[in-house]
JSON list of C-alpha atoms in Angstrom, two decimals:
[
{"chain": "K", "resi": 1, "resn": "MET", "atom": "CA", "xyz": [-8.34, 16.33, 22.02]},
{"chain": "K", "resi": 2, "resn": "ASP", "atom": "CA", "xyz": [-7.93, 17.81, 18.57]},
{"chain": "K", "resi": 3, "resn": "PRO", "atom": "CA", "xyz": [-5.19, 15.89, 16.69]},
{"chain": "K", "resi": 4, "resn": "SER", "atom": "CA", "xyz": [-4.47, 18.99, 14.63]},
{"chain": "K", "resi": 5, "resn": "ASP", "atom": "CA", "xyz": [-3.09, 20.58, 17.82]},
{"chain": "K", "resi": 6, "resn": "LEU", "atom": "CA", "xyz": [-0.38, 17.91, 18.20]},
{"chain": "K", "resi": 7, "resn": "VAL", "atom": "CA", "xyz": [3.24, 18.66, 17.42]},
{"chain": "K", "resi": 8, "resn": "ILE", "atom": "CA", "xyz": [4.41, 15.83, 15.16]},
{"chain": "K", "resi": 9, "resn": "LYS", "atom": "CA", "xyz": [7.49, 17.28, 13.48]},
{"chain": "K", "resi": 10, "resn": "GLY", "atom": "CA", "xyz": [9.62, 14.47, 12.07]},
{"chain": "K", "resi": 11, "resn": "VAL", "atom": "CA", "xyz": [7.47, 11.76, 13.65]},
{"chain": "K", "resi": 12, "resn": "PRO", "atom": "CA", "xyz": [5.19, 9.29, 11.87]},
{"chain": "K", "resi": 13, "resn": "GLY", "atom": "CA", "xyz": [1.59, 9.49, 12.95]},
{"chain": "K", "resi": 14, "resn": "PRO", "atom": "CA", "xyz": [-0.22, 10.59, 14.95]},
{"chain": "K", "resi": 15, "resn": "THR", "atom": "CA", "xyz": [-2.27, 7.51, 15.77]},
{"chain": "K", "resi": 16, "resn": "LYS", "atom": "CA", "xyz": [-5.53, 7.75, 13.87]},
{"chain": "K", "resi": 17, "resn": "PRO", "atom": "CA", "xyz": [-8.67, 8.49, 15.94]},
{"chain": "K", "resi": 18, "resn": "VAL", "atom": "CA", "xyz": [-10.29, 5.13, 15.05]},
{"chain": "K", "resi": 19, "resn": "MET", "atom": "CA", "xyz": [-7.21, 3.26, 16.29]},
{"chain": "K", "resi": 20, "resn": "LYS", "atom": "CA", "xyz": [-6.99, 5.31, 19.51]},
{"chain": "K", "resi": 21, "resn": "ALA", "atom": "CA", "xyz": [-10.67, 4.68, 20.23]},
{"chain": "K", "resi": 22, "resn": "THR", "atom": "CA", "xyz": [-10.27, 0.96, 19.63]},
{"chain": "K", "resi": 23, "resn": "VAL", "atom": "CA", "xyz": [-7.15, 0.71, 21.80]},
{"chain": "K", "resi": 24, "resn": "LEU", "atom": "CA", "xyz": [-8.95, 2.48, 24.63]},
{"chain": "K", "resi": 25, "resn": "ALA", "atom": "CA", "xyz": [-12.03, 0.27, 24.26]},
{"chain": "K", "resi": 26, "resn": "VAL", "atom": "CA", "xyz": [-10.03, -2.96, 24.24]},
{"chain": "K", "resi": 27, "resn": "LEU", "atom": "CA", "xyz": [-7.45, -2.07, 26.91]},
{"chain": "K", "resi": 28, "resn": "ARG", "atom": "CA", "xyz": [-10.00, -0.40, 29.21]},
{"chain": "K", "resi": 29, "resn": "PRO", "atom": "CA", "xyz": [-7.54, 1.78, 31.17]},
{"chain": "K", "resi": 30, "resn": "ARG", "atom": "CA", "xyz": [-8.92, 2.49, 34.62]},
{"chain": "K", "resi": 31, "resn": "PRO", "atom": "CA", "xyz": [-8.56, 5.52, 36.86]},
{"chain": "K", "resi": 32, "resn": "GLY", "atom": "CA", "xyz": [-5.45, 5.24, 39.01]},
{"chain": "K", "resi": 33, "resn": "GLU", "atom": "CA", "xyz": [-3.75, 2.60, 36.86]},
{"chain": "K", "resi": 34, "resn": "ARG", "atom": "CA", "xyz": [-0.11, 2.58, 35.76]},
{"chain": "K", "resi": 35, "resn": "ILE", "atom": "CA", "xyz": [0.13, 2.09, 31.99]},
{"chain": "K", "resi": 36, "resn": "LEU", "atom": "CA", "xyz": [3.29, 1.54, 29.96]},
{"chain": "K", "resi": 37, "resn": "GLU", "atom": "CA", "xyz": [3.39, 2.53, 26.29]},
{"chain": "K", "resi": 38, "resn": "ILE", "atom": "CA", "xyz": [6.24, 1.19, 24.17]},
{"chain": "K", "resi": 39, "resn": "GLY", "atom": "CA", "xyz": [6.84, 3.38, 21.11]},
{"chain": "K", "resi": 40, "resn": "ALA", "atom": "CA", "xyz": [5.04, 6.52, 22.23]},
{"chain": "K", "resi": 41, "resn": "GLY", "atom": "CA", "xyz": [6.03, 8.61, 19.20]},
{"chain": "K", "resi": 42, "resn": "SER", "atom": "CA", "xyz": [4.59, 12.11, 19.41]},
{"chain": "K", "resi": 43, "resn": "GLY", "atom": "CA", "xyz": [2.24, 11.08, 22.22]},
{"chain": "K", "resi": 44, "resn": "SER", "atom": "CA", "xyz": [-1.12, 11.01, 20.48]},
{"chain": "K", "resi": 45, "resn": "LEU", "atom": "CA", "xyz": [-2.16, 7.79, 22.25]},
{"chain": "K", "resi": 46, "resn": "THR", "atom": "CA", "xyz": [-0.15, 8.67, 25.37]},
{"chain": "K", "resi": 47, "resn": "LEU", "atom": "CA", "xyz": [-2.30, 11.74, 25.99]},
{"chain": "K", "resi": 48, "resn": "GLU", "atom": "CA", "xyz": [-5.52, 9.73, 25.71]},
{"chain": "K", "resi": 49, "resn": "LEU", "atom": "CA", "xyz": [-4.19, 7.05, 28.06]},
{"chain": "K", "resi": 50, "resn": "ALA", "atom": "CA", "xyz": [-3.23, 9.78, 30.56]},
{"chain": "K", "resi": 51, "resn": "ARG", "atom": "CA", "xyz": [-6.73, 11.20, 30.46]},
{"chain": "K", "resi": 52, "resn": "ALA", "atom": "CA", "xyz": [-8.18, 7.73, 31.02]},
{"chain": "K", "resi": 53, "resn": "VAL", "atom": "CA", "xyz": [-6.04, 6.93, 34.09]},
{"chain": "K", "resi": 54, "resn": "GLY", "atom": "CA", "xyz": [-6.87, 10.31, 35.61]},
{"chain": "K", "resi": 55, "resn": "PRO", "atom": "CA", "xyz": [-4.90, 12.40, 38.08]},
{"chain": "K", "resi": 56, "resn": "LEU", "atom": "CA", "xyz": [-4.06, 9.42, 40.31]},
{"chain": "K", "resi": 57, "resn": "GLY", "atom": "CA", "xyz": [-2.76, 7.30, 37.43]},
{"chain": "K", "resi": 58, "resn": "ARG", "atom": "CA", "xyz": [0.52, 7.30, 35.54]},
{"chain": "K", "resi": 59, "resn": "VAL", "atom": "CA", "xyz": [1.53, 6.65, 31.94]},
{"chain": "K", "resi": 60, "resn": "TYR", "atom": "CA", "xyz": [5.12, 5.71, 31.18]},
{"chain": "K", "resi": 61, "resn": "ALA", "atom": "CA", "xyz": [5.83, 6.71, 27.57]},
{"chain": "K", "resi": 62, "resn": "VAL", "atom": "CA", "xyz": [8.87, 4.84, 26.25]},
{"chain": "K", "resi": 63, "resn": "GLU", "atom": "CA", "xyz": [10.52, 6.40, 23.22]},
{"chain": "K", "resi": 64, "resn": "GLY", "atom": "CA", "xyz": [14.06, 6.21, 21.86]},
{"chain": "K", "resi": 65, "resn": "ASN", "atom": "CA", "xyz": [13.88, 8.56, 18.87]},
{"chain": "K", "resi": 66, "resn": "GLU", "atom": "CA", "xyz": [15.12, 12.00, 19.91]},
{"chain": "K", "resi": 67, "resn": "GLU", "atom": "CA", "xyz": [12.98, 13.86, 17.40]},
{"chain": "K", "resi": 68, "resn": "ALA", "atom": "CA", "xyz": [9.89, 12.01, 18.61]},
{"chain": "K", "resi": 69, "resn": "ILE", "atom": "CA", "xyz": [10.85, 12.76, 22.22]},
{"chain": "K", "resi": 70, "resn": "ARG", "atom": "CA", "xyz": [10.97, 16.49, 21.47]},
{"chain": "K", "resi": 71, "resn": "SER", "atom": "CA", "xyz": [7.44, 16.34, 20.00]},
{"chain": "K", "resi": 72, "resn": "LEU", "atom": "CA", "xyz": [6.26, 14.15, 22.87]},
{"chain": "K", "resi": 73, "resn": "GLU", "atom": "CA", "xyz": [7.64, 16.55, 25.49]},
{"chain": "K", "resi": 74, "resn": "ARG", "atom": "CA", "xyz": [5.97, 19.52, 23.84]},
{"chain": "K", "resi": 75, "resn": "ASN", "atom": "CA", "xyz": [2.62, 17.73, 23.53]},
{"chain": "K", "resi": 76, "resn": "VAL", "atom": "CA", "xyz": [2.68, 16.61, 27.16]},
{"chain": "K", "resi": 77, "resn": "ARG", "atom": "CA", "xyz": [3.39, 20.19, 28.21]},
{"chain": "K", "resi": 78, "resn": "ASP", "atom": "CA", "xyz": [0.88, 21.80, 25.82]},
{"chain": "K", "resi": 79, "resn": "PHE", "atom": "CA", "xyz": [-1.93, 19.46, 26.91]},
{"chain": "K", "resi": 80, "resn": "CYS", "atom": "CA", "xyz": [-1.07, 20.04, 30.60]},
{"chain": "K", "resi": 81, "resn": "LEU", "atom": "CA", "xyz": [-0.53, 16.37, 31.43]},
{"chain": "K", "resi": 82, "resn": "ARG", "atom": "CA", "xyz": [2.98, 16.44, 32.95]},
{"chain": "K", "resi": 83, "resn": "ASP", "atom": "CA", "xyz": [1.56, 15.24, 36.28]},
{"chain": "K", "resi": 84, "resn": "ARG", "atom": "CA", "xyz": [0.32, 11.99, 34.67]},
{"chain": "K", "resi": 85, "resn": "ILE", "atom": "CA", "xyz": [2.99, 11.17, 32.06]},
{"chain": "K", "resi": 86, "resn": "GLU", "atom": "CA", "xyz": [6.58, 10.17, 32.60]},
{"chain": "K", "resi": 87, "resn": "ILE", "atom": "CA", "xyz": [8.70, 10.11, 29.46]},
{"chain": "K", "resi": 88, "resn": "VAL", "atom": "CA", "xyz": [11.15, 7.22, 29.53]},
{"chain": "K", "resi": 89, "resn": "ARG", "atom": "CA", "xyz": [14.00, 8.00, 27.15]},
{"chain": "K", "resi": 90, "resn": "GLY", "atom": "CA", "xyz": [15.56, 5.04, 25.41]},
{"chain": "K", "resi": 91, "resn": "TRP", "atom": "CA", "xyz": [14.75, 1.69, 23.92]},
{"chain": "K", "resi": 92, "resn": "ALA", "atom": "CA", "xyz": [12.93, -1.23, 25.43]},
{"chain": "K", "resi": 93, "resn": "PRO", "atom": "CA", "xyz": [13.68, -3.65, 26.95]},
{"chain": "K", "resi": 94, "resn": "GLU", "atom": "CA", "xyz": [16.68, -1.93, 28.61]},
{"chain": "K", "resi": 95, "resn": "VAL", "atom": "CA", "xyz": [14.76, 1.08, 29.96]},
{"chain": "K", "resi": 96, "resn": "LEU", "atom": "CA", "xyz": [12.00, -1.07, 31.45]},
{"chain": "K", "resi": 97, "resn": "GLU", "atom": "CA", "xyz": [14.10, -1.68, 34.57]},
{"chain": "K", "resi": 98, "resn": "ASP", "atom": "CA", "xyz": [13.39, 1.93, 35.59]},
{"chain": "K", "resi": 99, "resn": "VAL", "atom": "CA", "xyz": [9.62, 1.53, 35.35]},
{"chain": "K", "resi": 100, "resn": "GLY", "atom": "CA", "xyz": [8.79, -1.38, 37.64]},
{"chain": "K", "resi": 101, "resn": "LYS", "atom": "CA", "xyz": [5.38, -3.09, 37.80]},
{"chain": "K", "resi": 102, "resn": "VAL", "atom": "CA", "xyz": [2.48, -1.71, 35.76]},
{"chain": "K", "resi": 103, "resn": "ASP", "atom": "CA", "xyz": [-1.15, -2.64, 35.34]},
{"chain": "K", "resi": 104, "resn": "ALA", "atom": "CA", "xyz": [-1.16, -2.70, 31.54]},
{"chain": "K", "resi": 105, "resn": "ALA", "atom": "CA", "xyz": [1.06, -2.08, 28.54]},
{"chain": "K", "resi": 106, "resn": "VAL", "atom": "CA", "xyz": [0.53, -1.03, 24.93]},
{"chain": "K", "resi": 107, "resn": "VAL", "atom": "CA", "xyz": [3.14, -2.09, 22.39]},
{"chain": "K", "resi": 108, "resn": "SER", "atom": "CA", "xyz": [3.10, -0.37, 19.03]},
{"chain": "K", "resi": 109, "resn": "GLY", "atom": "CA", "xyz": [6.22, -2.12, 17.83]},
{"chain": "K", "resi": 110, "resn": "SER", "atom": "CA", "xyz": [9.81, -2.92, 18.61]},
{"chain": "K", "resi": 111, "resn": "GLU", "atom": "CA", "xyz": [12.82, -4.22, 16.75]},
{"chain": "K", "resi": 112, "resn": "ARG", "atom": "CA", "xyz": [13.38, -6.56, 19.69]},
{"chain": "K", "resi": 113, "resn": "LEU", "atom": "CA", "xyz": [9.75, -7.55, 20.22]},
{"chain": "K", "resi": 114, "resn": "GLU", "atom": "CA", "xyz": [10.33, -10.96, 21.78]},
{"chain": "K", "resi": 115, "resn": "GLU", "atom": "CA", "xyz": [12.70, -9.54, 24.41]},
{"chain": "K", "resi": 116, "resn": "VAL", "atom": "CA", "xyz": [10.31, -6.68, 25.12]},
{"chain": "K", "resi": 117, "resn": "LEU", "atom": "CA", "xyz": [7.32, -9.00, 25.56]},
{"chain": "K", "resi": 118, "resn": "LEU", "atom": "CA", "xyz": [9.28, -11.35, 27.84]},
{"chain": "K", "resi": 119, "resn": "ALA", "atom": "CA", "xyz": [10.28, -8.36, 29.98]},
{"chain": "K", "resi": 120, "resn": "LEU", "atom": "CA", "xyz": [6.68, -7.13, 30.05]},
{"chain": "K", "resi": 121, "resn": "ALA", "atom": "CA", "xyz": [5.42, -10.57, 31.08]},
{"chain": "K", "resi": 122, "resn": "GLU", "atom": "CA", "xyz": [7.30, -10.10, 34.35]},
{"chain": "K", "resi": 123, "resn": "ARG", "atom": "CA", "xyz": [6.03, -6.54, 34.94]},
{"chain": "K", "resi": 124, "resn": "VAL", "atom": "CA", "xyz": [2.42, -6.41, 33.73]},
{"chain": "K", "resi": 125, "resn": "ARG", "atom": "CA", "xyz": [-0.41, -7.32, 36.10]},
{"chain": "K", "resi": 126, "resn": "ARG", "atom": "CA", "xyz": [-3.53, -7.09, 33.93]},
{"chain": "K", "resi": 127, "resn": "ALA", "atom": "CA", "xyz": [-3.00, -6.87, 30.15]},
{"chain": "K", "resi": 128, "resn": "ILE", "atom": "CA", "xyz": [-0.62, -6.34, 27.25]},
{"chain": "K", "resi": 129, "resn": "LEU", "atom": "CA", "xyz": [-2.11, -4.92, 24.07]},
{"chain": "K", "resi": 130, "resn": "LEU", "atom": "CA", "xyz": [-0.08, -5.38, 20.90]},
{"chain": "K", "resi": 131, "resn": "ASN", "atom": "CA", "xyz": [-0.71, -3.63, 17.62]},
{"chain": "K", "resi": 132, "resn": "ALA", "atom": "CA", "xyz": [0.45, -6.35, 15.23]},
{"chain": "K", "resi": 133, "resn": "VAL", "atom": "CA", "xyz": [0.68, -4.99, 11.71]},
{"chain": "K", "resi": 134, "resn": "THR", "atom": "CA", "xyz": [2.41, -8.11, 10.35]},
{"chain": "K", "resi": 135, "resn": "PRO", "atom": "CA", "xyz": [1.70, -11.82, 10.82]},
{"chain": "K", "resi": 136, "resn": "GLU", "atom": "CA", "xyz": [5.29, -12.23, 12.01]},
{"chain": "K", "resi": 137, "resn": "THR", "atom": "CA", "xyz": [4.70, -9.76, 14.84]},
{"chain": "K", "resi": 138, "resn": "PHE", "atom": "CA", "xyz": [1.64, -11.68, 15.97]},
{"chain": "K", "resi": 139, "resn": "SER", "atom": "CA", "xyz": [3.51, -14.99, 15.76]},
{"chain": "K", "resi": 140, "resn": "VAL", "atom": "CA", "xyz": [6.39, -13.68, 17.90]},
{"chain": "K", "resi": 141, "resn": "ALA", "atom": "CA", "xyz": [3.90, -12.41, 20.49]},
{"chain": "K", "resi": 142, "resn": "VAL", "atom": "CA", "xyz": [2.04, -15.72, 20.72]},
{"chain": "K", "resi": 143, "resn": "LYS", "atom": "CA", "xyz": [5.34, -17.55, 21.28]},
{"chain": "K", "resi": 144, "resn": "ALA", "atom": "CA", "xyz": [6.70, -15.03, 23.83]},
{"chain": "K", "resi": 145, "resn": "LEU", "atom": "CA", "xyz": [3.45, -14.87, 25.80]},
{"chain": "K", "resi": 146, "resn": "ASP", "atom": "CA", "xyz": [2.74, -18.59, 25.76]},
{"chain": "K", "resi": 147, "resn": "GLY", "atom": "CA", "xyz": [0.28, -19.38, 28.54]},
{"chain": "K", "resi": 148, "resn": "TRP", "atom": "CA", "xyz": [-1.39, -15.97, 28.46]},
{"chain": "K", "resi": 149, "resn": "ARG", "atom": "CA", "xyz": [-5.03, -15.79, 27.35]},
{"chain": "K", "resi": 150, "resn": "ARG", "atom": "CA", "xyz": [-5.39, -13.89, 24.13]},
{"chain": "K", "resi": 151, "resn": "SER", "atom": "CA", "xyz": [-8.13, -12.28, 22.15]},
{"chain": "K", "resi": 152, "resn": "CYS", "atom": "CA", "xyz": [-7.73, -10.51, 18.84]},
{"chain": "K", "resi": 153, "resn": "ILE", "atom": "CA", "xyz": [-9.52, -7.89, 16.88]},
{"chain": "K", "resi": 154, "resn": "CYS", "atom": "CA", "xyz": [-8.87, -7.52, 13.18]},
{"chain": "K", "resi": 155, "resn": "MET", "atom": "CA", "xyz": [-9.55, -4.02, 11.98]},
{"chain": "K", "resi": 156, "resn": "VAL", "atom": "CA", "xyz": [-9.81, -2.96, 8.38]},
{"chain": "K", "resi": 157, "resn": "TRP", "atom": "CA", "xyz": [-10.06, 0.77, 8.30]},
{"chain": "K", "resi": 158, "resn": "GLY", "atom": "CA", "xyz": [-9.36, 3.69, 6.05]},
{"chain": "K", "resi": 159, "resn": "GLU", "atom": "CA", "xyz": [-10.73, 6.93, 4.84]},
{"chain": "K", "resi": 160, "resn": "GLY", "atom": "CA", "xyz": [-13.63, 7.54, 2.57]},
{"chain": "K", "resi": 161, "resn": "LYS", "atom": "CA", "xyz": [-13.69, 9.71, -0.49]},
{"chain": "K", "resi": 162, "resn": "VAL", "atom": "CA", "xyz": [-17.11, 11.19, -1.11]},
{"chain": "K", "resi": 163, "resn": "LEU", "atom": "CA", "xyz": [-18.42, 10.60, -4.63]},
{"chain": "K", "resi": 164, "resn": "ARG", "atom": "CA", "xyz": [-21.66, 11.80, -6.19]},
{"chain": "K", "resi": 165, "resn": "ARG", "atom": "CA", "xyz": [-23.42, 8.51, -5.54]},
{"chain": "K", "resi": 166, "resn": "GLY", "atom": "CA", "xyz": [-21.71, 7.25, -2.40]},
{"chain": "K", "resi": 167, "resn": "THR", "atom": "CA", "xyz": [-18.41, 6.92, -0.64]},
{"chain": "K", "resi": 168, "resn": "LEU", "atom": "CA", "xyz": [-15.33, 5.21, -2.02]},
{"chain": "K", "resi": 169, "resn": "PHE", "atom": "CA", "xyz": [-13.16, 3.31, 0.44]},
{"chain": "K", "resi": 170, "resn": "SER", "atom": "CA", "xyz": [-9.58, 4.44, 0.12]},
{"chain": "K", "resi": 171, "resn": "GLY", "atom": "CA", "xyz": [-6.34, 4.12, 2.04]},
{"chain": "K", "resi": 172, "resn": "MET", "atom": "CA", "xyz": [-7.46, 0.80, 3.53]},
{"chain": "K", "resi": 173, "resn": "ARG", "atom": "CA", "xyz": [-5.26, -0.63, 6.25]},
{"chain": "K", "resi": 174, "resn": "THR", "atom": "CA", "xyz": [-5.42, -3.84, 8.24]},
{"chain": "K", "resi": 175, "resn": "SER", "atom": "CA", "xyz": [-4.35, -3.99, 11.88]},
{"chain": "K", "resi": 176, "resn": "TYR", "atom": "CA", "xyz": [-4.55, -6.77, 14.43]},
{"chain": "K", "resi": 177, "resn": "LEU", "atom": "CA", "xyz": [-4.92, -5.75, 18.04]},
{"chain": "K", "resi": 178, "resn": "ALA", "atom": "CA", "xyz": [-3.97, -8.69, 20.22]},
{"chain": "K", "resi": 179, "resn": "LEU", "atom": "CA", "xyz": [-4.87, -8.48, 23.90]},
{"chain": "K", "resi": 180, "resn": "PHE", "atom": "CA", "xyz": [-2.89, -10.79, 26.18]},
{"chain": "K", "resi": 181, "resn": "GLU", "atom": "CA", "xyz": [-4.01, -11.39, 29.76]},
{"chain": "K", "resi": 182, "resn": "PRO", "atom": "CA", "xyz": [-2.14, -13.49, 32.32]},
{"chain": "K", "resi": 183, "resn": "GLU", "atom": "CA", "xyz": [-3.76, -16.74, 33.39]},
{"chain": "K", "resi": 184, "resn": "ARG", "atom": "CA", "xyz": [-4.92, -16.45, 36.97]}
]
């Protein structure tokens, strides 16, 4: 998928390719799975998740920002993935009642993170992946998902600026991807 083809009018993002690749590698979405994405934005990651779950799977893209929803709807249509993606309009945790049980969830952020994670703990069978960009976010997740196994990946990534004698790191960003799995 070429990110330059995405409609992102008025929406932050899209999710950078390195982050999408890492999310997919860590979450390991499987064909036929039901995946929930909280904070879908323009759908950059949503589209990749939909491709990973295949025609028998389903991605529930939760988004409350109307401008983002318009971009998301257009991208889902333009990339011909309407049969795999259901857009859930509104804010989590309230709209999660309409989704039911899922295999995995990706959380990019939420103003009510603890409530969202507690609601997900009752719905998610296999894994919750959280993109924690602040230590406070990670701390809230550890508390809310107490008893879940966790593993974390710290990513420092950015873009390079080519110089005559090498490449200069620029635009560096740190992200923590925390994978939570229920104890069996």
